[in-house]
XYZ file of C-alpha atoms in Angstrom:
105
model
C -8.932 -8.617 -20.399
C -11.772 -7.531 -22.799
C -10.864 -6.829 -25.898
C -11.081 -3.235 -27.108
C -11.009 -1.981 -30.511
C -9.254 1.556 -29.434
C -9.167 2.797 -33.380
C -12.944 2.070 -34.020
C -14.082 3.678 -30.608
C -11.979 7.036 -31.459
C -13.309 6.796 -34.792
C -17.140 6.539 -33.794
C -16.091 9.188 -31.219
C -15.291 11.693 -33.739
C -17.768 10.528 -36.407
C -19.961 11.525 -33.391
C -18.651 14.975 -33.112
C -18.763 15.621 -36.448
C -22.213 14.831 -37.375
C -23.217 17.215 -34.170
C -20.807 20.069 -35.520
C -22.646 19.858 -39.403
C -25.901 19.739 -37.272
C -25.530 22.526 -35.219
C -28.855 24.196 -33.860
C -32.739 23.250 -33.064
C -34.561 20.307 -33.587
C -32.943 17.455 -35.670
C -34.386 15.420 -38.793
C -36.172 12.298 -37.212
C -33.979 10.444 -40.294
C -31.036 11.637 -38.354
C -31.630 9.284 -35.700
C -31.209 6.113 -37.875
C -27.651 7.890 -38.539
C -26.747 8.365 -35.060
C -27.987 5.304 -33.849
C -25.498 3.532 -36.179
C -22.343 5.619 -35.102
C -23.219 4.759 -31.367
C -23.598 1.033 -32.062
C -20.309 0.904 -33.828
C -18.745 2.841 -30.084
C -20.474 0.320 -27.945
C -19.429 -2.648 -30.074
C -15.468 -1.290 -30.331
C -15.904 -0.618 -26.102
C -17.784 -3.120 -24.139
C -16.907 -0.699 -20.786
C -19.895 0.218 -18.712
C -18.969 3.690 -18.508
C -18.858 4.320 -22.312
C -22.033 2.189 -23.191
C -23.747 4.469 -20.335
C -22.547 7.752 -22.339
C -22.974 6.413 -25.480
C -26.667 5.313 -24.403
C -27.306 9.215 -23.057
C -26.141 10.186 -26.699
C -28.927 8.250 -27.903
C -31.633 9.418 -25.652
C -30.700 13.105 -26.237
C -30.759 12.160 -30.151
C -34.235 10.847 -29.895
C -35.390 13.775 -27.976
C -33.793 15.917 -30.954
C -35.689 14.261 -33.083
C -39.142 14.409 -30.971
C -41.893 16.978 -31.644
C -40.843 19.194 -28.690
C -37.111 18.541 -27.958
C -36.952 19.330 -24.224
C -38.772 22.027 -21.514
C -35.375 23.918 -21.606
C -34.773 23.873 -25.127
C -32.867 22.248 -27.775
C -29.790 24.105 -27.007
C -29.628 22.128 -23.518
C -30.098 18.829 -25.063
C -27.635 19.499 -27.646
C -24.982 20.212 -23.821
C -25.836 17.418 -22.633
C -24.691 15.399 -26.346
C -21.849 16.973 -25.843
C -21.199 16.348 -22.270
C -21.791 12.641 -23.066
C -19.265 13.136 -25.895
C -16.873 14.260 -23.651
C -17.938 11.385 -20.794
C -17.151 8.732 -23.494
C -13.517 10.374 -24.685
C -13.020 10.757 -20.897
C -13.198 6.668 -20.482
C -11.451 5.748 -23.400
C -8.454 7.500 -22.399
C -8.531 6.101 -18.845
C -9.167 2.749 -20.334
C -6.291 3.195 -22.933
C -3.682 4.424 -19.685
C -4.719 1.643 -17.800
C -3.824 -0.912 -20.249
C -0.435 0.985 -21.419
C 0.189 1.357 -17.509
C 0.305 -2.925 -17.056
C 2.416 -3.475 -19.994
């Protein structure tokens, strides 16, 4: 069984949230990436599940298109959706991973 740090993933997680709640609308500072970036490193390194690292990678991608000249055709406001729908994707995992492992004990 891979070891999972569950405390540092849920932390990241909301760390996560929050910086997308205190950054709310449009296009975001390309310094912001750097801080983002971090936070998602931290998730992948407390999760090593394929699932998360593929949601936590999409967080990423959206970021850097935040962060771009011209966020996206449809907007920022859809970018930002789909952050938060890989948000969402990665709590979604942890908690199956987390019911799994109570489930065998």
């Amino acid at each position: 069984m891979t070891a999972i740090n569950f405390e540092q993933a849920r932390a990241a997680h909301h760390a996560l949230k929050e910086f997308f709640a205190a950054h709310p609308k449009g296009r975001l500072d390309p310094a912001a990436l750097d801080d983002v970036q971090a936070l998602c490193r931290a998730a992948e390194g407390a999760v090593p599940d394929v699932e998360c690292r593929r949601a936590i990678r999409s967080i990423e991608l959206y970021t850097e298109i935040l962060t771009s000249r011209e966020p996206a055709q449809r907007g920022a406001d859809f970018v930002r959706l789909r952050v938060q729908n890989a948000l969402a994707s990665f709590r979604s995992q942890l908690k199956a991973i987390e019911s799994d492992r109570v489930a065998t004990l």
